[in-house]
Amino acid sequence: MESISFEEARKRVLVRARAMQLPLAVEDIELSQASGRVAAHAVVADRDYPPVARSIRDGYAVQLTDFNGTCEVIGELRAGQPATISVGAGQAVEIMTGAPIPPGADAVVMVEHTTRSGSQMCTDRCPQAGEFINPAGSEVRKGAVVVPAGEVFTFPRIAMAATVGSTRVSVYRKPRVAILSTGDEVISIAATPRDFEVRNSNAWSLAAQVERAGGVPTILPVAADLYNPTRELTEAGLQHDLLLLSGGVSAGKYDIVETVLADLGAEFFFTRVAIQPGQPVVFGRARDKFFFGLPGNPASTMVCFEVFAKAMVQLLAGRTEPDWAFGWATLTHDFRHKPGLTRFLPARLDNGTLTHIPWQGSSDVPSLARANCFLIADAGRDLWAAGDWIRFLPI
Ligand code: AMP
Ligand code: MG
């Protein structure tokens, strides 16, 4: 299969993931546990918000009939009190932010625009009808959806659920994601590697990425570059909701992951993408489960997860939309690359400006650890001057 563009590859992931018709399991949890979880049932407003008209300033509630800038103050309304006083022409009620608008009042004059002497309030302002008043139901109506199913409980949505009195919420069960590292040279991170060995850092970065995307990672034992162990562990991985393989998808003699997957009846949606790092990345489905074969160099694994697999985890988690939170920043230096590949390179974003971190290529974990984002070099452009805008993907 030939190489496809980055945009086409991402589209294929999204199309396949959205076509899933999985009956996602639902669980009820305490609101205190809901941060980052995906709503399975919509949260609805239990009453109008605000339930009555409220002042959004400290000041004076006044009636506009025959208003001439001088009013007799007939009382005070604090937040947390019912509106028991009525305002007539030429009268005002001192009112605090959040307090209900008294009957008869049709505007609020900010306290900063008034002077007070005894029971008289004076202002040189001519308030507009409704000024500084939030009418009843103006934010949301009773019964309306305030957090739709498929949305993540961010902190404002937690506030929303709390506002409507949802002490418990329904969320989707987190997808279980298997992580299978392959490679004769890959050993446990607790072991001491010989000079020709590397610790299995990919399993750990992937587990962190899976968790952040809303999945539950399971790290499987490392598969040696042999057919039988790779097949057995791949079959075990396909028991999960999603399988992430690291390594073994390049063109080397011992890169057997694709052979194993093909023998397990896999359908491949792409096996090569015009990106760097991560060109040999594989995406497919076997035994009714999606899998990604991520090239083993640490930067390739990290980038391919962020730009492809993350969206899959988020959609498996029940989200309506995955996030694709790239930003724009200006470069601190000229930047050139060879067009044809979309590149994701370690960079630092400081005060809105972006600096590429020099590196030794996609095995250079120390440079990745210094980065706080990936600079995105578009495949169709070769040169950026210092000060030019460029895209980045936060880490
Ligand atoms: P591969 O994609 O299997 O050809 O692996 C490419 C390179 O990535 C290897 O030479 C290793 O140095 C490195 N690598 C592979 N798997 C891992 C892993 N699980 N953790 C850290 N580095 C890895
Ligand atoms: Mg390998």
Short mmCIF file of C-alpha atoms and ligand atoms in Angstrom, two decimals:
data_model
loop_
_atom_site.label_atom_id
_atom_site.label_comp_id
_atom_site.label_asym_id
_atom_site.label_seq_id
_atom_site.Cartn_x
_atom_site.Cartn_y
_atom_site.Cartn_z
CA MET A 1 0.00 0.00 0.00
CA GLU A 2 1.36 3.38 -0.91
CA SER A 3 1.97 6.36 1.32
CA ILE A 4 -0.99 8.69 1.93
CA SER A 5 -0.98 12.28 3.16
CA PHE A 6 -1.26 13.12 6.83
CA GLU A 7 -4.68 14.73 6.28
CA GLU A 8 -6.02 11.68 4.43
CA ALA A 9 -4.72 9.34 7.15
CA ARG A 10 -6.34 11.35 9.92
CA LYS A 11 -9.58 11.42 7.96
CA ARG A 12 -9.52 7.62 7.61
CA VAL A 13 -9.10 7.21 11.37
CA LEU A 14 -12.01 9.55 12.07
CA VAL A 15 -14.29 7.98 9.45
CA ARG A 16 -13.65 4.45 10.75
CA ALA A 17 -13.97 5.46 14.37
CA ARG A 18 -17.22 7.35 13.79
CA ALA A 19 -18.69 4.40 11.87
CA MET A 20 -18.45 2.25 15.02
CA GLN A 21 -21.85 1.23 16.29
CA LEU A 22 -20.65 0.08 19.66
CA PRO A 23 -23.13 -0.14 22.52
CA LEU A 24 -20.91 1.70 24.98
CA ALA A 25 -21.31 0.66 28.60
CA VAL A 26 -22.51 3.34 31.00
CA GLU A 27 -21.79 3.83 34.68
CA ASP A 28 -23.17 6.20 37.31
CA ILE A 29 -20.53 8.05 39.32
CA GLU A 30 -20.29 10.78 41.93
CA LEU A 31 -19.91 14.25 40.41
CA SER A 32 -16.64 14.54 42.37
CA GLN A 33 -15.24 11.74 40.18
CA ALA A 34 -16.50 13.11 36.87
CA SER A 35 -13.66 15.42 35.80
CA GLY A 36 -12.47 14.34 32.35
CA ARG A 37 -15.16 11.67 31.96
CA VAL A 38 -17.60 11.64 29.03
CA ALA A 39 -21.30 12.28 29.70
CA ALA A 40 -23.42 9.30 28.64
CA HIS A 41 -26.74 10.99 29.37
CA ALA A 42 -27.45 14.66 28.89
CA VAL A 43 -27.59 16.83 32.00
CA VAL A 44 -30.72 19.03 31.90
CA ALA A 45 -31.70 22.22 33.68
CA ASP A 46 -33.95 21.57 36.69
CA ARG A 47 -35.44 25.11 36.54
CA ASP A 48 -35.07 28.32 34.58
CA TYR A 49 -31.68 30.05 34.97
CA PRO A 50 -31.86 32.49 36.51
CA PRO A 51 -35.18 31.42 38.04
CA VAL A 52 -36.11 35.08 38.58
CA ALA A 53 -34.70 38.31 37.11
CA ARG A 54 -31.50 39.21 38.94
CA SER A 55 -29.21 42.16 39.23
CA ILE A 56 -25.76 41.72 37.74
CA ARG A 57 -24.37 44.82 39.48
CA ASP A 58 -24.27 46.38 42.91
CA GLY A 59 -26.39 49.53 42.62
CA TYR A 60 -29.98 50.72 42.64
CA ALA A 61 -33.03 49.10 41.07
CA VAL A 62 -35.17 51.88 39.60
CA GLN A 63 -38.34 52.40 37.61
CA LEU A 64 -37.88 54.27 34.33
CA THR A 65 -41.35 55.92 34.34
CA ASP A 66 -40.70 59.67 34.80
CA PHE A 67 -37.07 58.92 35.78
CA ASN A 68 -35.20 62.18 36.44
CA GLY A 69 -31.97 61.04 38.09
CA THR A 70 -33.11 61.53 41.70
CA CYS A 71 -34.85 58.74 43.61
CA GLU A 72 -36.03 58.05 47.11
CA VAL A 73 -34.35 54.91 48.40
CA ILE A 74 -37.04 52.80 50.03
CA GLY A 75 -35.08 49.71 51.03
CA GLU A 76 -32.31 47.25 50.37
CA LEU A 77 -32.14 43.82 48.69
CA ARG A 78 -29.23 41.48 49.31
CA ALA A 79 -28.33 38.34 47.41
CA GLY A 80 -30.09 35.48 49.13
CA GLN A 81 -33.22 37.47 49.96
CA PRO A 82 -36.59 37.25 48.19
CA ALA A 83 -37.80 40.43 46.43
CA THR A 84 -40.40 41.59 48.95
CA ILE A 85 -40.26 45.34 48.20
CA SER A 86 -41.82 46.99 45.14
CA VAL A 87 -40.35 49.98 43.34
CA GLY A 88 -42.59 52.80 42.15
CA ALA A 89 -41.93 55.90 40.02
CA GLY A 90 -39.23 58.08 41.60
CA GLN A 91 -38.18 55.29 43.94
CA ALA A 92 -35.09 53.07 44.14
CA VAL A 93 -34.10 49.95 46.05
CA GLU A 94 -30.45 49.48 46.91
CA ILE A 95 -29.54 46.14 45.36
CA MET A 96 -26.55 43.78 45.45
CA THR A 97 -25.22 41.60 42.64
CA GLY A 98 -27.23 38.39 42.43
CA ALA A 99 -30.26 39.76 44.31
CA PRO A 100 -33.70 39.38 42.68
CA ILE A 101 -35.07 42.44 40.87
CA PRO A 102 -37.95 43.89 42.91
CA PRO A 103 -41.38 44.20 41.25
CA GLY A 104 -41.77 47.54 39.47
CA ALA A 105 -38.06 47.98 38.70
CA ASP A 106 -36.91 47.90 35.11
CA ALA A 107 -33.23 48.83 35.30
CA VAL A 108 -30.29 48.89 37.68
CA VAL A 109 -27.98 51.90 38.02
CA MET A 110 -24.44 50.92 39.03
CA VAL A 111 -23.44 52.16 42.47
CA GLU A 112 -20.33 53.73 40.89
CA HIS A 113 -22.61 56.06 38.91
CA THR A 114 -24.56 57.32 41.91
CA THR A 115 -24.20 59.58 44.91
CA ARG A 116 -26.16 59.13 48.05
CA SER A 117 -27.25 61.62 50.67
CA GLY A 118 -29.53 60.25 53.34
CA SER A 119 -32.38 58.45 51.65
CA GLN A 120 -31.75 60.20 48.32
CA MET A 121 -29.86 58.60 45.43
CA CYS A 122 -28.73 60.81 42.54
CA THR A 123 -27.25 59.82 39.21
CA ASP A 124 -26.39 61.61 35.97
CA ARG A 125 -27.02 58.41 33.98
CA CYS A 126 -30.17 57.64 32.06
CA PRO A 127 -30.46 53.84 32.36
CA GLN A 128 -31.72 51.73 29.45
CA ALA A 129 -34.69 49.43 30.04
CA GLY A 130 -33.38 46.12 31.36
CA GLU A 131 -29.89 47.46 31.97
CA PHE A 132 -27.84 45.23 34.35
CA ILE A 133 -30.76 42.83 34.72
CA ASN A 134 -30.51 39.16 33.80
CA PRO A 135 -34.12 38.27 32.94
CA ALA A 136 -35.63 35.02 34.27
CA GLY A 137 -34.70 32.08 32.00
CA SER A 138 -32.28 34.23 29.96
CA GLU A 139 -29.36 31.81 30.49
CA VAL A 140 -31.22 28.55 29.99
CA ARG A 141 -34.79 27.26 30.21
CA LYS A 142 -35.99 24.48 32.51
CA GLY A 143 -35.58 21.10 30.80
CA ALA A 144 -32.99 22.31 28.29
CA VAL A 145 -29.78 20.28 27.81
CA VAL A 146 -26.88 21.95 29.61
CA VAL A 147 -24.27 19.19 29.11
CA PRO A 148 -24.97 17.03 26.03
CA ALA A 149 -24.13 13.33 25.99
CA GLY A 150 -20.74 12.79 24.37
CA GLU A 151 -19.14 15.88 25.93
CA VAL A 152 -16.30 15.73 28.43
CA PHE A 153 -16.93 16.93 31.96
CA THR A 154 -14.65 19.96 31.95
CA PHE A 155 -14.63 22.14 35.04
CA PRO A 156 -17.31 24.53 33.70
CA ARG A 157 -19.53 21.50 32.94
CA ILE A 158 -18.90 20.17 36.44
CA ALA A 159 -20.09 23.58 37.67
CA MET A 160 -23.12 23.25 35.40
CA ALA A 161 -23.99 19.78 36.72
CA ALA A 162 -23.50 21.07 40.27
CA THR A 163 -25.72 24.08 39.53
CA VAL A 164 -28.62 21.86 38.46
CA GLY A 165 -28.10 19.57 41.46
CA SER A 166 -26.67 16.50 39.70
CA THR A 167 -24.80 14.90 42.59
CA ARG A 168 -24.26 11.84 40.39
CA VAL A 169 -23.81 11.70 36.61
CA SER A 170 -23.90 8.98 33.95
CA VAL A 171 -20.65 8.53 32.05
CA TYR A 172 -19.32 6.04 29.53
CA ARG A 173 -17.03 3.31 30.74
CA LYS A 174 -13.44 4.09 29.78
CA PRO A 175 -12.14 2.07 26.82
CA ARG A 176 -9.50 -0.54 27.67
CA VAL A 177 -6.38 -0.09 25.58
CA ALA A 178 -3.71 -2.77 25.28
CA ILE A 179 -0.11 -1.69 24.74
CA LEU A 180 2.18 -4.24 23.13
CA SER A 181 5.84 -3.36 22.64
CA THR A 182 7.82 -5.53 20.27
CA GLY A 183 11.54 -5.90 19.81
CA ASP A 184 14.35 -8.26 20.83
CA GLU A 185 16.26 -5.25 22.17
CA VAL A 186 13.40 -3.97 24.37
CA ILE A 187 13.59 -4.83 28.08
CA SER A 188 11.67 -3.93 31.23
CA ILE A 189 12.33 -0.44 32.61
CA ALA A 190 13.27 -2.02 35.96
CA ALA A 191 16.09 -4.03 34.37
CA THR A 192 19.62 -2.88 33.58
CA PRO A 193 20.06 -2.88 29.80
CA ARG A 194 23.17 -4.11 28.13
CA ASP A 195 24.69 -1.69 25.58
CA PHE A 196 22.60 -3.09 22.76
CA GLU A 197 19.32 -3.00 24.66
CA VAL A 198 16.78 -0.25 25.41
CA ARG A 199 14.24 0.06 28.19
CA ASN A 200 10.59 -0.16 27.17
CA SER A 201 9.94 3.58 27.46
CA ASN A 202 7.27 3.51 24.72
CA ALA A 203 4.90 1.48 26.86
CA TRP A 204 5.15 4.17 29.53
CA SER A 205 4.68 7.19 27.28
CA LEU A 206 1.77 5.40 25.58
CA ALA A 207 0.15 4.51 28.90
CA ALA A 208 0.35 8.18 29.93
CA GLN A 209 -1.10 9.28 26.58
CA VAL A 210 -3.91 6.71 26.76
CA GLU A 211 -4.86 7.85 30.25
CA ARG A 212 -4.87 11.46 29.21
CA ALA A 213 -7.13 10.60 26.27
CA GLY A 214 -9.63 8.94 28.62
CA GLY A 215 -8.66 5.27 28.26
CA VAL A 216 -7.41 2.62 30.67
CA PRO A 217 -4.03 1.29 29.54
CA THR A 218 -2.82 -2.28 30.04
CA ILE A 219 0.84 -2.90 29.34
CA LEU A 220 1.36 -6.40 27.92
CA PRO A 221 4.68 -8.25 28.14
CA VAL A 222 7.20 -7.29 25.44
CA ALA A 223 6.98 -9.50 22.34
CA ALA A 224 10.29 -10.73 20.95
CA ASP A 225 10.69 -10.37 17.17
CA LEU A 226 9.45 -13.90 16.61
CA TYR A 227 6.22 -14.98 14.98
CA ASN A 228 4.65 -17.07 17.75
CA PRO A 229 5.11 -14.77 20.76
CA THR A 230 4.07 -11.75 18.68
CA ARG A 231 0.97 -13.59 17.48
CA GLU A 232 -0.01 -14.79 20.96
CA LEU A 233 0.38 -11.35 22.51
CA THR A 234 -1.37 -9.66 19.57
CA GLU A 235 -4.33 -12.01 20.06
CA ALA A 236 -4.34 -11.14 23.76
CA GLY A 237 -4.21 -7.44 22.85
CA LEU A 238 -7.19 -7.79 20.50
CA GLN A 239 -9.32 -8.81 23.49
CA HIS A 240 -9.20 -5.14 24.56
CA ASP A 241 -11.17 -2.27 23.01
CA LEU A 242 -8.08 -1.05 21.14
CA LEU A 243 -4.60 -2.44 20.54
CA LEU A 244 -1.50 -0.25 20.25
CA LEU A 245 1.61 -2.01 19.01
CA SER A 246 5.00 -0.35 19.21
CA GLY A 247 7.78 -1.33 16.83
CA GLY A 248 8.06 -3.99 14.18
CA VAL A 249 6.19 -2.17 11.40
CA SER A 250 9.16 -0.89 9.37
CA ALA A 251 10.69 -2.64 6.40
CA GLY A 252 13.33 -4.56 8.39
CA LYS A 253 13.78 -8.31 8.11
CA TYR A 254 12.42 -8.85 11.65
CA ASP A 255 9.49 -6.44 11.40
CA ILE A 256 6.79 -9.09 11.55
CA VAL A 257 3.87 -7.21 13.11
CA GLU A 258 2.02 -6.70 9.82
CA THR A 259 2.45 -10.38 8.86
CA VAL A 260 1.00 -11.45 12.20
CA LEU A 261 -1.93 -9.04 11.88
CA ALA A 262 -2.62 -10.15 8.29
CA ASP A 263 -2.66 -13.79 9.46
CA LEU A 264 -5.21 -12.78 12.09
CA GLY A 265 -7.45 -11.57 9.28
CA ALA A 266 -6.66 -7.87 9.59
CA GLU A 267 -8.04 -5.26 7.24
CA PHE A 268 -5.52 -2.43 6.80
CA PHE A 269 -6.75 1.13 6.31
CA PHE A 270 -3.24 2.50 5.87
CA THR A 271 0.29 1.16 6.24
CA ARG A 272 2.32 4.24 5.37
CA VAL A 273 1.74 7.97 5.87
CA ALA A 274 3.79 10.88 4.55
CA ILE A 275 4.80 12.11 7.99
CA GLN A 276 7.99 12.27 9.96
CA PRO A 277 8.54 10.80 12.43
CA GLY A 278 6.28 7.80 12.01
CA GLN A 279 6.12 7.12 8.28
CA PRO A 280 5.50 3.32 8.53
CA VAL A 281 2.50 3.78 10.89
CA VAL A 282 -0.24 1.19 10.43
CA PHE A 283 -3.97 1.42 11.13
CA GLY A 284 -6.44 -1.40 10.74
CA ARG A 285 -9.01 -3.71 12.24
CA ALA A 286 -8.80 -7.36 13.24
CA ARG A 287 -11.28 -9.54 15.13
CA ASP A 288 -13.61 -6.55 15.28
CA LYS A 289 -11.05 -4.41 17.08
CA PHE A 290 -9.05 -1.47 15.81
CA PHE A 291 -5.27 -1.48 16.10
CA PHE A 292 -2.42 0.90 15.43
CA GLY A 293 1.07 -0.30 14.60
CA LEU A 294 3.26 2.55 15.80
CA PRO A 295 6.88 2.68 14.64
CA GLY A 296 9.16 1.97 17.61
CA ASN A 297 11.35 5.05 17.69
CA PRO A 298 10.07 6.96 20.71
CA ALA A 299 9.21 10.16 18.82
CA SER A 300 7.34 8.14 16.18
CA THR A 301 5.33 6.32 18.81
CA MET A 302 4.47 9.52 20.65
CA VAL A 303 3.57 11.54 17.56
CA CYS A 304 1.54 8.77 15.90
CA PHE A 305 -0.44 8.31 19.08
CA GLU A 306 -1.15 12.03 19.39
CA VAL A 307 -2.19 12.60 15.78
CA PHE A 308 -4.02 9.30 15.06
CA ALA A 309 -4.63 6.95 17.99
CA LYS A 310 -5.68 9.64 20.46
CA ALA A 311 -8.75 10.50 18.37
CA MET A 312 -9.67 6.81 18.31
CA VAL A 313 -9.39 6.50 22.10
CA GLN A 314 -11.52 9.63 22.55
CA LEU A 315 -14.22 8.37 20.19
CA LEU A 316 -14.14 4.90 21.81
CA ALA A 317 -14.62 6.75 25.08
CA GLY A 318 -17.96 8.00 23.76
CA ARG A 319 -16.93 11.52 22.80
CA THR A 320 -18.85 13.09 19.93
CA GLU A 321 -15.73 14.97 18.81
CA PRO A 322 -12.07 14.20 19.42
CA ASP A 323 -9.90 17.19 20.17
CA TRP A 324 -7.31 18.45 17.77
CA ALA A 325 -5.89 21.24 19.79
CA PHE A 326 -3.13 22.59 17.61
CA GLY A 327 -2.21 26.22 18.04
CA TRP A 328 -0.39 28.88 16.10
CA ALA A 329 2.76 30.69 17.21
CA THR A 330 5.48 32.78 15.63
CA LEU A 331 8.93 31.31 15.08
CA THR A 332 11.97 32.76 16.85
CA HIS A 333 14.20 31.67 13.95
CA ASP A 334 14.16 30.80 10.26
CA PHE A 335 13.02 27.25 9.65
CA ARG A 336 13.43 25.10 6.58
CA HIS A 337 12.46 21.51 5.80
CA LYS A 338 12.23 19.28 2.76
CA PRO A 339 8.61 19.37 1.57
CA GLY A 340 6.68 16.18 0.89
CA LEU A 341 6.30 15.03 4.51
CA THR A 342 4.33 16.65 7.32
CA ARG A 343 6.87 16.91 10.13
CA PHE A 344 6.27 16.99 13.87
CA LEU A 345 9.39 18.22 15.57
CA PRO A 346 10.14 18.85 19.25
CA ALA A 347 9.86 22.52 20.09
CA ARG A 348 9.45 24.95 22.96
CA LEU A 349 6.64 27.41 23.17
CA ASP A 350 7.61 30.34 25.37
CA ASN A 351 5.44 33.47 25.63
CA GLY A 352 3.70 32.69 22.36
CA THR A 353 6.88 32.16 20.33
CA LEU A 354 8.13 28.83 19.08
CA THR A 355 11.69 27.49 18.95
CA HIS A 356 12.62 24.18 17.34
CA ILE A 357 14.80 22.06 19.65
CA PRO A 358 17.80 20.68 17.78
CA TRP A 359 17.73 16.89 17.99
CA GLN A 360 19.39 13.72 16.85
CA GLY A 361 16.26 12.26 15.28
CA SER A 362 13.30 10.27 16.47
CA SER A 363 15.16 8.17 19.05
CA ASP A 364 16.28 11.31 20.93
CA VAL A 365 14.16 11.11 24.09
CA PRO A 366 16.20 13.76 25.96
CA SER A 367 15.19 16.36 23.33
CA LEU A 368 11.57 15.24 23.52
CA ALA A 369 11.73 15.60 27.29
CA ARG A 370 12.91 19.22 26.87
CA ALA A 371 10.01 20.00 24.49
CA ASN A 372 6.58 21.29 25.46
CA CYS A 373 5.08 20.99 21.98
CA PHE A 374 5.64 19.65 18.48
CA LEU A 375 6.16 22.16 15.71
CA ILE A 376 4.10 21.12 12.66
CA ALA A 377 5.87 21.68 9.34
CA ASP A 378 3.32 21.40 6.51
CA ALA A 379 4.22 19.03 3.70
CA GLY A 380 3.65 21.68 1.04
CA ARG A 381 5.94 24.44 2.32
CA ASP A 382 9.72 24.52 2.66
CA LEU A 383 10.62 27.80 4.31
CA TRP A 384 9.47 29.88 7.26
CA ALA A 385 11.21 33.12 8.24
CA ALA A 386 11.70 34.22 11.85
CA GLY A 387 8.39 35.84 12.90
CA ASP A 388 6.28 33.69 10.55
CA TRP A 389 3.28 31.87 12.01
CA ILE A 390 3.56 28.11 12.28
CA ARG A 391 1.31 25.43 13.76
CA PHE A 392 2.15 23.43 16.86
CA LEU A 393 0.67 20.57 18.81
CA PRO A 394 0.93 20.97 22.59
CA ILE A 395 2.45 18.11 24.56
P1 AMP B 1 11.32 -0.56 15.22
O1 AMP B 1 10.17 0.34 14.84
O2 AMP B 1 10.88 -1.85 15.78
O3 AMP B 1 12.22 -0.74 14.05
O4 AMP B 1 12.14 0.17 16.36
C1 AMP B 1 12.92 1.30 16.04
C2 AMP B 1 13.78 1.70 17.23
O5 AMP B 1 12.95 2.20 18.25
C3 AMP B 1 14.54 0.56 17.88
O6 AMP B 1 15.80 0.42 17.35
C4 AMP B 1 14.61 0.95 19.33
O7 AMP B 1 15.80 1.69 19.56
C5 AMP B 1 13.45 1.86 19.52
N1 AMP B 1 12.38 1.18 20.24
C6 AMP B 1 11.61 0.18 19.78
N2 AMP B 1 10.72 -0.20 20.70
C7 AMP B 1 10.92 0.58 21.77
C8 AMP B 1 10.29 0.69 23.03
N3 AMP B 1 9.26 -0.10 23.38
N4 AMP B 1 10.73 1.63 23.89
C9 AMP B 1 11.76 2.44 23.54
N5 AMP B 1 12.38 2.39 22.36
C10 AMP B 1 11.97 1.49 21.48
MG MG B 2 11.78 -3.59 16.28
#
